[in-house]
Amino acid sequence: MKRTQTNKVFKEVLDVDGQITVEINGIEIKLPERSTLGDAIRVSGSPYQEGVSVGILKRSEMEQEENVVEYRIVTTSGEFIIDLFEKHSPSKEQWINRFREYIDIPLRWISRDAVAFGPFVSEMAPKREKGAYKEYELLFAAGGGDPQNTHLIITKARHSAEYGAPLEGAFGKVVSGKSVLDNLEKKDRILEIKPVISWKQTGEHLLTTDLTIPLEDGEKVFTFLNVMLSAESPHGAEHFFAVIRSGTFKVDMVSSSFISDHALLGELPVYENYEPRTRGTVFLRTVGYGAGKAFISTDDRTSSILHSVIGHVEQGMELVGMAEIGHRLLVHTTPPQIMLHGKSFLEAEEELAPYGVKLIREGDIADEALIVSQEPDTTIEILREGSVKATGVDDSKIVSIELYDNDAPMTLDFFRHAIGLQFRPVGIMPLIMMYENTYIFKAEKPAERYKEILPENTPKKMVVSGEIGVTNQAAKRMGMIGVKTKDDDLFGPTGEKFISTNIIGRILDIQKLQNFKEGDKVYVIERNRGDTHEQ
C-alpha cells in the first residue's frame, strides 16, 4: 500500500466514532470497532502475503508483570529485546524492581566490545576484579567501584574486562535487535522500557489465515518475522534463501525447543558457524539424518557440531512461538538476497544500486543479455567485496520450461536438485547427446545417489513434442533427462520404454534447441511453478 493511500485510510479511521487500539508488529494503530484482521493489515501497511498465517495475541486481564522475563528497550536508534536469566541474582532483582528508572538515561560510552548507558545510582556491591563476558549479555557495573556511578552495560563480543560488576556478573542477554547495538552513537539514549507479555504467559492466542476475523481492543498482531543473517555464514544464508524461496517458512515440525522447515531435506549445507543456539537462532542441520533442514530455536540450546548457525530472528519471535505444523510464516531477511540469475544486466544494475555494489560484466555484455552466473555466488560475500562478476548469455541460449508439480512431485524433487533450480532461478542441463529428434541431458549434480526416482506420471499412449522426461529406477540409465522435438508413440524422451520414463514438464520454446550442439550447457528458467498438467 502506498503511503498516501495509507494516510487516507488512517484519516478515515480516525473520523469514525467507536475506536479500538491494536498493536501490529509492535506499532499501535486505531481502528473502528468491528474492524477485521484484514483491515488492520491494510491500514498499517504491514508486510503480508496471501496464504500466510498471522498471529493474534489476545488481551488478558491476567497479565502480570512480575513473571515477565522479556523486556523491549527502545532507543533513539532502534529497539532490542532482552531476556532475563532464569537464575535469581541481586542484579536481576534490581532490574525487575527498578527498570522504569532507567528510561531517558544516555549512552555514556561505546567500545568494540560493549556499550554503556548511565550513570545512575544503585545499591549494588561491585567487585574490583576482571570478569569474562559472552556476547550480548547485560550487567550492571559501578565505574570506579562507586554505586553512585552505576551503568547498564551490554556486551557486543566475547571479552574480559574489569567493569566493577557484582559477583554474579550478567543477569540477562539480548535476544532480538542485536544489530541496533552496532548503530548506537554517543548522542543516543533509552526512550522506553516495556515488559513483553508473551502468548505463553496469557495462554490466549490465535494463529490464522482468515483475515475476516474481528479484532478487539488491546490485541496484538504479528504478520512476519525478520531474520538477521550472520556474516559468518554466507553459504548457509543461501541455503536459507532457498528454503524460503516463496517468501515463507513452512512449519513441518514443532518441538519444545524449535520449529523446522524440511524443504531442502537431503541437501548438505556447508558447516560454517559454531555458536550457541539461543532462542531465536536460525540454524541448519549439516550432516546425518535430517541434513538440509532449517530450524528456528524457541529455547536455548548449546552449540553443536551438527548444526551451523546462519542467523537470528530480530523481530517476530511471537509468531514463531505460536507456530503450528502446516502453517506458513512470512519471512523477511536482513540483508535480502542478491540474486542476479535470469535478470538482464540493466535489471541487475538497478538492483545493485542501493547497495553501492559494482557490476562487472562478462560473457555476452549487452544490456539485454541474461545473467546465468555470478561471482561471488553468495549475498554476504558480494556485499563484503562491494563488487560482483556476472556472466551473460544471449536469450537464444536460455529455454523456458513448465514443470508439472502436481503430476510428478517426487521426480521434480530430484530434477530441481540435480540441475540447480532448488537454489537458483536458472538451472543447467549439459547436452551430452543428439540423435534424430532426441536431445539427451545429464545433470552435473548426481542427485540420483540420494533422491529416489520411482515410476511416476509415465506416458500411456504418446509423448508429445517438447515434453521433458526423466529415466526412472526401472531402467539402468536412471536420472537421464531427455526431450523430443516430435511426437512419439513408442519411446519416451530419453529413448526408454514408457514404463521407464517419468514426464515432468515441457519446454515452452522447443525451437531454441536447434541453437545447441553436444557438449553445450543449456540454461533453463522455470515458468508457472506449481501449475497442473493433464495428459
Short mmCIF file of C-alpha atoms in Angstrom, two decimals:
data_model
loop_
_atom_site.label_atom_id
_atom_site.label_comp_id
_atom_site.label_asym_id
_atom_site.label_seq_id
_atom_site.Cartn_x
_atom_site.Cartn_y
_atom_site.Cartn_z
CA MET A 1 0.00 0.00 0.00
CA LYS A 2 1.36 3.42 -0.93
CA ARG A 3 1.99 5.89 1.88
CA THR A 4 -0.62 8.35 0.53
CA GLN A 5 -3.24 5.61 0.45
CA THR A 6 -2.33 4.52 3.98
CA ASN A 7 -2.59 8.08 5.31
CA LYS A 8 -6.01 8.44 3.67
CA VAL A 9 -7.24 5.27 5.35
CA PHE A 10 -5.86 6.49 8.69
CA LYS A 11 -7.80 9.74 8.36
CA GLU A 12 -10.99 7.86 7.55
CA VAL A 13 -10.44 5.62 10.56
CA LEU A 14 -9.83 8.49 12.95
CA ASP A 15 -13.03 10.23 11.83
CA VAL A 16 -15.15 7.27 12.98
CA ASP A 17 -16.73 7.11 16.43
CA GLY A 18 -16.08 4.00 18.50
CA GLN A 19 -12.48 3.02 18.13
CA ILE A 20 -10.23 0.23 19.27
CA THR A 21 -6.47 0.27 19.68
CA VAL A 22 -4.47 -2.70 18.46
CA GLU A 23 -0.77 -3.31 18.07
CA ILE A 24 0.52 -4.76 14.80
CA ASN A 25 4.16 -5.78 14.58
CA GLY A 26 4.93 -3.56 17.57
CA ILE A 27 3.16 -0.44 16.26
CA GLU A 28 -0.09 0.81 17.78
CA ILE A 29 -2.91 1.82 15.43
CA LYS A 30 -6.50 2.90 15.94
CA LEU A 31 -9.35 1.21 14.09
CA PRO A 32 -13.16 1.45 14.07
CA GLU A 33 -14.96 -1.08 16.23
CA ARG A 34 -15.67 -4.39 14.47
CA SER A 35 -12.56 -3.98 12.26
CA THR A 36 -11.09 -7.21 10.98
CA LEU A 37 -7.59 -8.62 10.83
CA GLY A 38 -7.50 -7.71 7.14
CA ASP A 39 -8.44 -4.11 7.98
CA ALA A 40 -5.53 -3.85 10.41
CA ILE A 41 -3.05 -5.16 7.83
CA ARG A 42 -4.33 -2.77 5.15
CA VAL A 43 -4.41 0.29 7.40
CA SER A 44 -0.94 -0.31 8.83
CA GLY A 45 0.63 -1.34 5.51
CA SER A 46 2.20 -4.27 7.36
CA PRO A 47 4.09 -6.99 5.47
CA TYR A 48 1.71 -9.71 4.33
CA GLN A 49 1.49 -12.40 1.66
CA GLU A 50 -1.67 -14.23 0.68
CA GLY A 51 -1.98 -17.58 2.41
CA VAL A 52 0.48 -16.95 5.24
CA SER A 53 -0.51 -17.36 8.87
CA VAL A 54 -0.90 -14.34 11.13
CA GLY A 55 -0.65 -14.47 14.91
CA ILE A 56 -3.04 -12.69 17.28
CA LEU A 57 -2.23 -12.30 20.96
CA LYS A 58 -5.44 -11.80 22.89
CA ARG A 59 -5.66 -9.25 25.66
CA SER A 60 -5.90 -10.81 29.10
CA GLU A 61 -6.75 -9.33 32.47
CA MET A 62 -4.43 -11.99 33.93
CA GLU A 63 -1.25 -10.41 32.57
CA GLN A 64 1.23 -9.94 35.42
CA GLU A 65 4.50 -8.07 35.01
CA GLU A 66 6.24 -9.82 37.88
CA ASN A 67 6.51 -13.00 35.81
CA VAL A 68 7.91 -11.25 32.75
CA VAL A 69 11.31 -12.40 31.52
CA GLU A 70 11.48 -10.31 28.32
CA TYR A 71 11.73 -6.52 28.01
CA ARG A 72 11.73 -4.30 24.94
CA ILE A 73 14.29 -1.49 25.21
CA VAL A 74 13.56 1.37 22.82
CA THR A 75 16.45 3.73 21.99
CA THR A 76 16.75 6.70 19.68
CA SER A 77 18.46 4.41 17.14
CA GLY A 78 16.06 1.47 17.33
CA GLU A 79 14.88 -1.19 19.73
CA PHE A 80 16.07 -4.53 21.01
CA ILE A 81 14.66 -7.20 23.32
CA ILE A 82 16.38 -8.67 26.35
CA ASP A 83 15.71 -11.93 28.14
CA LEU A 84 16.46 -12.29 31.87
CA PHE A 85 18.37 -15.36 33.04
CA GLU A 86 16.38 -17.95 35.00
CA LYS A 87 18.79 -17.94 37.93
CA HIS A 88 17.91 -15.49 40.68
CA SER A 89 20.50 -12.79 41.45
CA PRO A 90 20.63 -9.34 43.10
CA SER A 91 21.19 -7.76 39.67
CA LYS A 92 18.13 -9.47 38.23
CA GLU A 93 16.08 -8.34 41.21
CA GLN A 94 17.35 -4.79 40.78
CA TRP A 95 16.30 -4.79 37.12
CA ILE A 96 12.80 -6.14 37.85
CA ASN A 97 12.18 -3.59 40.61
CA ARG A 98 13.78 -0.53 39.05
CA PHE A 99 13.83 -0.86 35.23
CA ARG A 100 11.47 2.13 34.88
CA GLU A 101 14.14 4.34 36.45
CA TYR A 102 16.48 3.67 33.51
CA ILE A 103 14.25 5.42 31.00
CA ASP A 104 15.85 8.51 29.43
CA ILE A 105 19.40 7.66 30.50
CA PRO A 106 22.02 8.49 27.86
CA LEU A 107 24.60 6.29 26.19
CA ARG A 108 27.82 7.04 28.13
CA TRP A 109 30.48 5.20 26.14
CA ILE A 110 31.00 2.82 23.22
CA SER A 111 33.79 0.35 22.53
CA ARG A 112 34.37 -2.54 20.18
CA ASP A 113 33.30 -4.93 22.94
CA ALA A 114 30.40 -3.18 24.67
CA VAL A 115 28.15 -0.14 25.12
CA ALA A 116 27.22 1.50 28.43
CA PHE A 117 24.16 3.56 29.43
CA GLY A 118 24.25 5.74 32.51
CA PRO A 119 25.18 6.83 35.04
CA PHE A 120 22.56 6.24 37.71
CA VAL A 121 22.51 5.36 41.41
CA SER A 122 22.22 1.78 42.63
CA GLU A 123 22.79 -0.30 45.75
CA MET A 124 24.92 -2.93 44.04
CA ALA A 125 28.04 -4.41 45.62
CA PRO A 126 30.80 -4.10 42.99
CA LYS A 127 33.84 -6.37 42.85
CA ARG A 128 37.15 -4.98 41.68
CA GLU A 129 38.22 -7.93 39.58
CA LYS A 130 38.29 -8.93 35.93
CA GLY A 131 35.32 -10.85 34.55
CA ALA A 132 34.80 -12.94 31.40
CA TYR A 133 31.74 -11.99 29.33
CA LYS A 134 29.94 -13.52 26.36
CA GLU A 135 28.43 -11.57 23.50
CA TYR A 136 25.11 -9.74 24.01
CA GLU A 137 24.99 -10.01 27.83
CA LEU A 138 23.60 -7.40 30.22
CA LEU A 139 25.18 -6.44 33.52
CA PHE A 140 25.36 -3.59 35.98
CA ALA A 141 28.76 -2.06 36.62
CA ALA A 142 29.96 0.61 39.03
CA GLY A 143 32.51 2.97 37.49
CA GLY A 144 35.45 3.34 39.84
CA GLY A 145 33.72 0.90 42.21
CA ASP A 146 31.19 3.60 43.15
CA PRO A 147 27.47 2.53 43.13
CA GLN A 148 26.62 6.22 42.69
CA ASN A 149 28.21 5.85 39.21
CA THR A 150 26.41 2.69 38.00
CA HIS A 151 26.00 1.87 34.32
CA LEU A 152 23.98 -0.67 32.34
CA ILE A 153 26.49 -2.46 30.13
CA ILE A 154 25.58 -4.51 27.06
CA THR A 155 28.37 -6.59 25.58
CA LYS A 156 28.83 -6.99 21.81
CA ALA A 157 31.63 -9.57 21.77
CA ARG A 158 33.33 -12.14 23.99
CA HIS A 159 35.96 -10.43 26.10
CA SER A 160 37.42 -9.96 29.57
CA ALA A 161 37.26 -6.67 31.42
CA GLU A 162 37.17 -5.09 34.86
CA TYR A 163 33.91 -3.16 34.93
CA GLY A 164 33.28 -3.08 38.66
CA ALA A 165 30.45 -5.57 38.18
CA PRO A 166 28.85 -7.55 41.03
CA LEU A 167 29.99 -11.09 41.73
CA GLU A 168 27.11 -12.69 39.78
CA GLY A 169 28.07 -10.85 36.58
CA ALA A 170 25.48 -10.78 33.80
CA PHE A 171 21.75 -11.09 34.56
CA GLY A 172 20.32 -11.25 31.03
CA LYS A 173 21.00 -11.28 27.30
CA VAL A 174 19.87 -9.58 24.10
CA VAL A 175 17.68 -11.98 22.10
CA SER A 176 16.44 -9.72 19.31
CA GLY A 177 17.50 -6.48 17.62
CA LYS A 178 21.23 -7.13 18.10
CA SER A 179 22.08 -5.07 15.01
CA VAL A 180 20.84 -1.95 16.84
CA LEU A 181 23.85 -2.17 19.18
CA ASP A 182 26.21 -1.61 16.24
CA ASN A 183 24.29 1.50 15.17
CA LEU A 184 24.32 3.25 18.55
CA GLU A 185 26.13 6.58 18.87
CA LYS A 186 27.01 8.77 21.85
CA LYS A 187 24.02 11.03 21.12
CA ASP A 188 21.60 8.12 21.69
CA ARG A 189 19.58 7.41 24.82
CA ILE A 190 16.98 4.98 26.16
CA LEU A 191 13.46 6.22 25.39
CA GLU A 192 11.31 3.43 26.79
CA ILE A 193 11.49 0.03 28.52
CA LYS A 194 8.41 -2.18 28.17
CA PRO A 195 7.78 -5.63 29.64
CA VAL A 196 6.90 -8.12 26.90
CA ILE A 197 3.88 -10.25 27.74
CA SER A 198 4.14 -13.38 25.63
CA TRP A 199 1.34 -15.60 24.35
CA LYS A 200 2.66 -18.38 26.58
CA GLN A 201 2.01 -16.26 29.65
CA THR A 202 -1.55 -15.31 28.73
CA GLY A 203 -2.40 -18.64 27.13
CA GLU A 204 -4.72 -16.81 24.73
CA HIS A 205 -3.53 -16.66 21.14
CA LEU A 206 -4.66 -17.47 17.62
CA LEU A 207 -2.71 -18.41 14.50
CA THR A 208 -4.87 -17.96 11.42
CA THR A 209 -5.05 -17.35 7.67
CA ASP A 210 -8.56 -15.90 7.97
CA LEU A 211 -8.43 -12.12 7.51
CA THR A 212 -12.14 -11.70 8.27
CA ILE A 213 -11.64 -12.37 11.99
CA PRO A 214 -12.75 -9.32 14.02
CA LEU A 215 -10.21 -7.71 16.32
CA GLU A 216 -10.79 -6.49 19.87
CA ASP A 217 -9.29 -3.59 21.78
CA GLY A 218 -5.79 -4.27 23.12
CA GLU A 219 -4.95 -7.24 20.89
CA LYS A 220 -1.53 -7.66 19.32
CA VAL A 221 -1.00 -8.85 15.75
CA PHE A 222 2.15 -10.36 14.22
CA THR A 223 2.37 -10.80 10.44
CA PHE A 224 6.02 -11.64 9.76
CA LEU A 225 9.42 -12.37 11.21
CA ASN A 226 12.71 -10.77 10.23
CA VAL A 227 15.93 -12.77 10.26
CA MET A 228 19.30 -11.03 10.62
CA LEU A 229 21.75 -13.22 8.71
CA SER A 230 25.19 -13.91 10.14
CA ALA A 231 28.22 -12.60 8.28
CA GLU A 232 29.94 -15.84 9.31
CA SER A 233 27.57 -18.00 7.22
CA PRO A 234 27.50 -16.83 3.59
CA HIS A 235 26.73 -20.28 2.15
CA GLY A 236 24.28 -21.14 4.90
CA ALA A 237 22.42 -17.92 4.15
CA GLU A 238 21.98 -19.02 0.53
CA HIS A 239 20.62 -22.36 1.72
CA PHE A 240 18.11 -20.48 3.88
CA PHE A 241 17.17 -18.22 0.96
CA ALA A 242 16.35 -21.38 -1.00
CA VAL A 243 14.26 -22.73 1.89
CA ILE A 244 12.17 -19.53 1.95
CA ARG A 245 12.19 -19.09 -1.83
CA SER A 246 8.43 -18.45 -1.78
CA GLY A 247 8.96 -15.88 0.98
CA THR A 248 7.70 -18.25 3.65
CA PHE A 249 8.95 -20.71 6.26
CA LYS A 250 6.73 -23.82 6.16
CA VAL A 251 6.36 -25.36 9.60
CA ASP A 252 6.96 -29.09 9.05
CA MET A 253 7.76 -29.89 12.69
CA VAL A 254 7.21 -28.31 16.10
CA SER A 255 9.03 -29.39 19.26
CA SER A 256 9.59 -27.88 22.69
CA SER A 257 12.81 -26.25 21.51
CA PHE A 258 12.42 -25.48 17.78
CA ILE A 259 10.32 -25.33 14.65
CA SER A 260 11.69 -26.64 11.35
CA ASP A 261 11.20 -26.47 7.58
CA HIS A 262 12.16 -29.60 5.59
CA ALA A 263 12.00 -28.14 2.07
CA LEU A 264 15.68 -28.93 1.38
CA LEU A 265 15.94 -32.20 3.27
CA GLY A 266 18.79 -34.15 1.68
CA GLU A 267 20.82 -31.15 0.55
CA LEU A 268 24.06 -30.88 2.53
CA PRO A 269 24.75 -27.29 3.68
CA VAL A 270 28.28 -26.12 4.42
CA TYR A 271 29.17 -26.07 8.13
CA GLU A 272 30.35 -22.52 8.88
CA ASN A 273 29.34 -21.16 12.26
CA TYR A 274 29.68 -22.80 15.69
CA GLU A 275 27.80 -20.86 18.34
CA PRO A 276 25.09 -21.46 20.96
CA ARG A 277 21.57 -21.91 19.62
CA THR A 278 19.83 -19.39 21.83
CA ARG A 279 16.15 -18.56 21.49
CA GLY A 280 15.58 -17.05 18.06
CA THR A 281 18.66 -18.63 16.49
CA VAL A 282 18.25 -19.86 12.90
CA PHE A 283 20.40 -22.88 12.10
CA LEU A 284 20.86 -25.74 9.61
CA ARG A 285 21.45 -29.44 10.08
CA THR A 286 24.61 -30.09 8.04
CA VAL A 287 25.21 -33.85 8.30
CA GLY A 288 23.46 -37.11 9.16
CA TYR A 289 19.76 -37.75 9.48
CA GLY A 290 17.80 -34.61 8.71
CA ALA A 291 20.63 -32.82 6.87
CA GLY A 292 19.30 -29.84 4.95
CA LYS A 293 16.53 -28.96 7.40
CA ALA A 294 16.26 -25.36 8.60
CA PHE A 295 15.42 -24.67 12.26
CA ILE A 296 14.40 -21.73 14.44
CA SER A 297 15.11 -22.15 18.17
CA THR A 298 12.32 -21.46 20.63
CA ASP A 299 14.52 -22.32 23.61
CA ASP A 300 18.21 -22.14 24.50
CA ARG A 301 20.49 -24.98 23.42
CA THR A 302 24.27 -25.39 23.39
CA SER A 303 26.45 -25.23 20.29
CA SER A 304 26.51 -28.32 18.09
CA ILE A 305 29.00 -29.73 15.59
CA LEU A 306 26.00 -30.94 13.57
CA HIS A 307 24.22 -27.59 13.34
CA SER A 308 25.56 -24.43 11.71
CA VAL A 309 24.08 -21.11 12.89
CA ILE A 310 23.13 -18.82 10.00
CA GLY A 311 21.23 -16.01 11.69
CA HIS A 312 18.87 -14.78 14.39
CA VAL A 313 15.24 -13.67 14.45
CA GLU A 314 15.30 -9.93 15.07
CA GLN A 315 11.54 -9.43 15.01
CA GLY A 316 8.54 -11.73 15.18
CA MET A 317 9.52 -14.39 17.71
CA GLU A 318 5.96 -14.20 18.99
CA LEU A 319 4.85 -15.63 15.63
CA VAL A 320 7.46 -18.40 15.88
CA GLY A 321 6.17 -19.27 19.35
CA MET A 322 2.64 -19.68 18.02
CA ALA A 323 3.71 -21.85 15.07
CA GLU A 324 1.77 -24.99 14.24
CA ILE A 325 2.55 -27.77 11.76
CA GLY A 326 1.37 -26.99 8.24
CA HIS A 327 1.31 -23.21 8.64
CA ARG A 328 3.49 -20.87 6.59
CA LEU A 329 5.17 -17.87 8.23
CA LEU A 330 6.16 -14.82 6.22
CA VAL A 331 9.92 -14.20 6.45
CA HIS A 332 12.00 -11.12 5.64
CA THR A 333 15.79 -11.16 5.86
CA THR A 334 18.50 -8.61 6.53
CA PRO A 335 20.13 -8.36 4.09
CA PRO A 336 17.72 -9.52 1.38
CA GLN A 337 19.15 -11.94 -1.17
CA ILE A 338 21.13 -10.62 -4.11
CA MET A 339 20.14 -12.97 -6.93
CA LEU A 340 21.06 -11.80 -10.42
CA HIS A 341 20.39 -15.06 -12.29
CA GLY A 342 17.80 -14.67 -15.03
CA LYS A 343 17.96 -10.86 -14.97
CA SER A 344 19.30 -8.61 -17.71
CA PHE A 345 22.40 -6.54 -16.98
CA LEU A 346 20.26 -3.40 -16.82
CA GLU A 347 17.93 -5.01 -14.28
CA ALA A 348 20.93 -6.22 -12.27
CA GLU A 349 22.49 -2.76 -12.11
CA GLU A 350 19.20 -1.34 -10.86
CA GLU A 351 19.01 -4.00 -8.16
CA LEU A 352 22.61 -3.41 -7.00
CA ALA A 353 22.43 0.39 -6.97
CA PRO A 354 21.04 0.72 -3.39
CA TYR A 355 23.95 -1.37 -2.07
CA GLY A 356 26.68 0.51 -3.92
CA VAL A 357 27.86 -2.78 -5.44
CA LYS A 358 29.79 -2.60 -8.72
CA LEU A 359 28.65 -4.95 -11.50
CA ILE A 360 31.39 -6.39 -13.72
CA ARG A 361 30.01 -7.79 -16.98
CA GLU A 362 31.43 -10.93 -18.57
CA GLY A 363 30.38 -13.20 -21.44
CA ASP A 364 27.73 -11.50 -23.56
CA ILE A 365 27.81 -8.00 -22.07
CA ALA A 366 24.88 -6.47 -23.96
CA ASP A 367 22.37 -4.62 -21.78
CA GLU A 368 19.65 -7.13 -22.62
CA ALA A 369 21.84 -10.23 -22.12
CA LEU A 370 20.57 -12.55 -19.37
CA ILE A 371 22.77 -13.44 -16.39
CA VAL A 372 23.42 -17.15 -15.80
CA SER A 373 26.12 -16.99 -13.10
CA GLN A 374 27.56 -14.56 -10.53
CA GLU A 375 30.83 -14.44 -8.60
CA PRO A 376 30.90 -14.28 -5.63
CA ASP A 377 27.92 -16.58 -5.54
CA THR A 378 26.66 -15.51 -2.10
CA THR A 379 24.90 -12.34 -0.97
CA ILE A 380 27.12 -11.81 2.07
CA GLU A 381 30.35 -12.11 0.05
CA ILE A 382 29.03 -9.73 -2.62
CA LEU A 383 28.24 -7.08 -0.01
CA ARG A 384 31.58 -7.67 1.71
CA GLU A 385 33.58 -7.24 -1.50
CA GLY A 386 31.45 -4.45 -2.96
CA SER A 387 31.51 -5.93 -6.46
CA VAL A 388 30.21 -8.93 -8.40
CA LYS A 389 31.18 -10.52 -11.73
CA ALA A 390 28.17 -11.67 -13.73
CA THR A 391 28.21 -13.80 -16.88
CA GLY A 392 25.61 -13.02 -19.51
CA VAL A 393 24.30 -15.04 -22.44
CA ASP A 394 22.01 -14.22 -25.32
CA ASP A 395 18.36 -15.08 -24.84
CA SER A 396 18.72 -17.78 -27.51
CA LYS A 397 20.84 -19.79 -25.05
CA ILE A 398 18.09 -19.96 -22.42
CA VAL A 399 14.97 -22.11 -22.69
CA SER A 400 11.82 -21.70 -20.65
CA ILE A 401 10.27 -24.75 -19.02
CA GLU A 402 6.97 -25.51 -17.32
CA LEU A 403 7.06 -28.27 -14.69
CA TYR A 404 4.15 -30.47 -13.62
CA ASP A 405 4.34 -30.30 -9.82
CA ASN A 406 1.01 -31.99 -9.22
CA ASP A 407 1.74 -34.89 -11.56
CA ALA A 408 5.39 -35.70 -10.77
CA PRO A 409 6.33 -34.18 -7.39
CA MET A 410 8.91 -36.83 -6.41
CA THR A 411 10.73 -36.74 -9.76
CA LEU A 412 10.73 -32.94 -9.74
CA ASP A 413 12.36 -33.02 -6.33
CA PHE A 414 15.21 -34.94 -7.98
CA PHE A 415 15.20 -32.75 -11.11
CA ARG A 416 15.36 -29.41 -9.30
CA HIS A 417 18.13 -30.64 -7.01
CA ALA A 418 20.09 -32.11 -9.96
CA ILE A 419 20.10 -29.05 -12.24
CA GLY A 420 20.26 -26.38 -9.52
CA LEU A 421 16.71 -24.99 -9.60
CA GLN A 422 16.35 -25.53 -5.85
CA PHE A 423 18.85 -22.72 -5.27
CA ARG A 424 18.79 -20.57 -8.42
CA PRO A 425 16.16 -19.32 -10.89
CA VAL A 426 18.40 -20.60 -13.72
CA GLY A 427 19.26 -24.30 -13.98
CA ILE A 428 21.90 -26.00 -16.13
CA MET A 429 21.35 -29.08 -18.30
CA PRO A 430 24.54 -30.17 -20.15
CA LEU A 431 23.63 -31.59 -23.57
CA ILE A 432 25.51 -34.90 -23.92
CA MET A 433 23.85 -36.48 -26.96
CA MET A 434 21.74 -35.59 -30.02
CA TYR A 435 20.19 -38.02 -32.49
CA GLU A 436 17.29 -37.72 -34.91
CA ASN A 437 14.63 -35.80 -32.97
CA THR A 438 16.02 -36.55 -29.49
CA TYR A 439 18.13 -34.45 -27.09
CA ILE A 440 19.69 -36.19 -24.07
CA PHE A 441 20.96 -34.29 -20.99
CA LYS A 442 22.88 -35.40 -17.91
CA ALA A 443 22.80 -33.12 -14.86
CA GLU A 444 26.18 -32.14 -13.39
CA LYS A 445 24.95 -32.94 -9.88
CA PRO A 446 24.42 -36.71 -9.26
CA ALA A 447 21.23 -36.25 -7.23
CA GLU A 448 20.08 -39.76 -8.14
CA ARG A 449 22.50 -41.02 -5.47
CA TYR A 450 20.27 -39.67 -2.71
CA LYS A 451 16.94 -39.00 -4.45
CA GLU A 452 14.54 -41.76 -5.45
CA ILE A 453 13.09 -41.74 -8.97
CA LEU A 454 10.20 -44.17 -8.74
CA PRO A 455 7.86 -44.59 -11.73
CA GLU A 456 5.57 -41.56 -11.77
CA ASN A 457 3.41 -39.91 -14.45
CA THR A 458 4.57 -42.39 -17.09
CA PRO A 459 3.17 -41.92 -20.64
CA LYS A 460 0.24 -44.08 -21.70
CA LYS A 461 -0.08 -43.73 -25.48
CA MET A 462 2.17 -40.92 -26.69
CA VAL A 463 4.92 -38.50 -25.75
CA VAL A 464 4.27 -35.00 -27.11
CA SER A 465 6.95 -32.86 -28.69
CA GLY A 466 8.70 -30.68 -26.10
CA GLU A 467 7.82 -32.84 -23.09
CA ILE A 468 10.68 -33.40 -20.63
CA GLY A 469 11.25 -36.96 -19.49
CA VAL A 470 13.43 -38.46 -16.75
CA THR A 471 14.53 -42.10 -16.75
CA ASN A 472 13.20 -43.71 -13.58
CA GLN A 473 14.54 -46.57 -11.46
CA ALA A 474 13.03 -49.21 -13.77
CA ALA A 475 15.96 -48.67 -16.19
CA LYS A 476 19.73 -48.69 -15.83
CA ARG A 477 20.21 -45.12 -17.05
CA MET A 478 18.28 -43.69 -14.11
CA GLY A 479 18.48 -39.89 -13.89
CA MET A 480 18.95 -39.18 -17.60
CA ILE A 481 16.91 -36.25 -18.92
CA GLY A 482 15.51 -36.06 -22.43
CA VAL A 483 13.32 -34.09 -24.84
CA LYS A 484 11.91 -34.96 -28.27
CA THR A 485 11.12 -32.43 -30.96
CA LYS A 486 8.44 -34.70 -32.49
CA ASP A 487 5.57 -36.72 -31.03
CA ASP A 488 6.46 -40.36 -30.34
CA ASP A 489 4.15 -43.30 -29.56
CA LEU A 490 6.92 -45.86 -28.91
CA PHE A 491 9.66 -44.40 -26.72
CA GLY A 492 9.97 -41.70 -24.09
CA PRO A 493 12.09 -38.51 -24.34
CA THR A 494 15.21 -40.34 -23.08
CA GLY A 495 14.79 -43.21 -25.55
CA GLU A 496 13.46 -45.57 -22.87
CA LYS A 497 10.19 -47.53 -22.80
CA PHE A 498 7.18 -45.64 -21.45
CA ILE A 499 7.24 -47.62 -18.18
CA SER A 500 10.80 -46.37 -17.54
CA THR A 501 10.00 -42.73 -18.30
CA ASN A 502 8.58 -40.07 -15.96
CA ILE A 503 7.12 -36.99 -17.68
CA ILE A 504 7.91 -33.94 -15.54
CA GLY A 505 7.10 -30.93 -17.74
CA ARG A 506 7.71 -29.36 -21.11
CA ILE A 507 9.97 -26.88 -22.88
CA LEU A 508 7.92 -23.85 -23.91
CA ASP A 509 10.26 -22.73 -26.71
CA ILE A 510 11.38 -26.06 -28.16
CA GLN A 511 12.68 -24.39 -31.34
CA LYS A 512 15.61 -22.97 -29.33
CA LEU A 513 17.20 -26.41 -29.02
CA GLN A 514 18.47 -26.08 -32.58
CA ASN A 515 20.90 -23.43 -31.25
CA PHE A 516 22.84 -26.04 -29.24
CA LYS A 517 25.36 -28.77 -30.01
CA GLU A 518 26.68 -31.70 -27.99
CA GLY A 519 28.76 -30.51 -25.04
CA ASP A 520 26.89 -27.20 -24.67
CA LYS A 521 25.24 -26.11 -21.45
CA VAL A 522 21.53 -25.46 -21.89
CA TYR A 523 20.27 -22.89 -19.39
CA VAL A 524 16.66 -23.27 -18.25
CA ILE A 525 14.28 -20.90 -16.48
CA GLU A 526 11.18 -22.31 -14.83
CA ARG A 527 7.87 -20.63 -15.59
CA ASN A 528 4.46 -21.01 -13.93
CA ARG A 529 5.74 -23.01 -10.97
CA GLY A 530 3.01 -25.13 -9.40
CA ASP A 531 0.77 -25.47 -12.46
CA THR A 532 -1.03 -28.76 -13.09
CA HIS A 533 -0.72 -30.66 -16.36
CA GLU A 534 -3.37 -33.02 -17.60
CA GLN A 535 -2.33 -35.71 -20.06
#
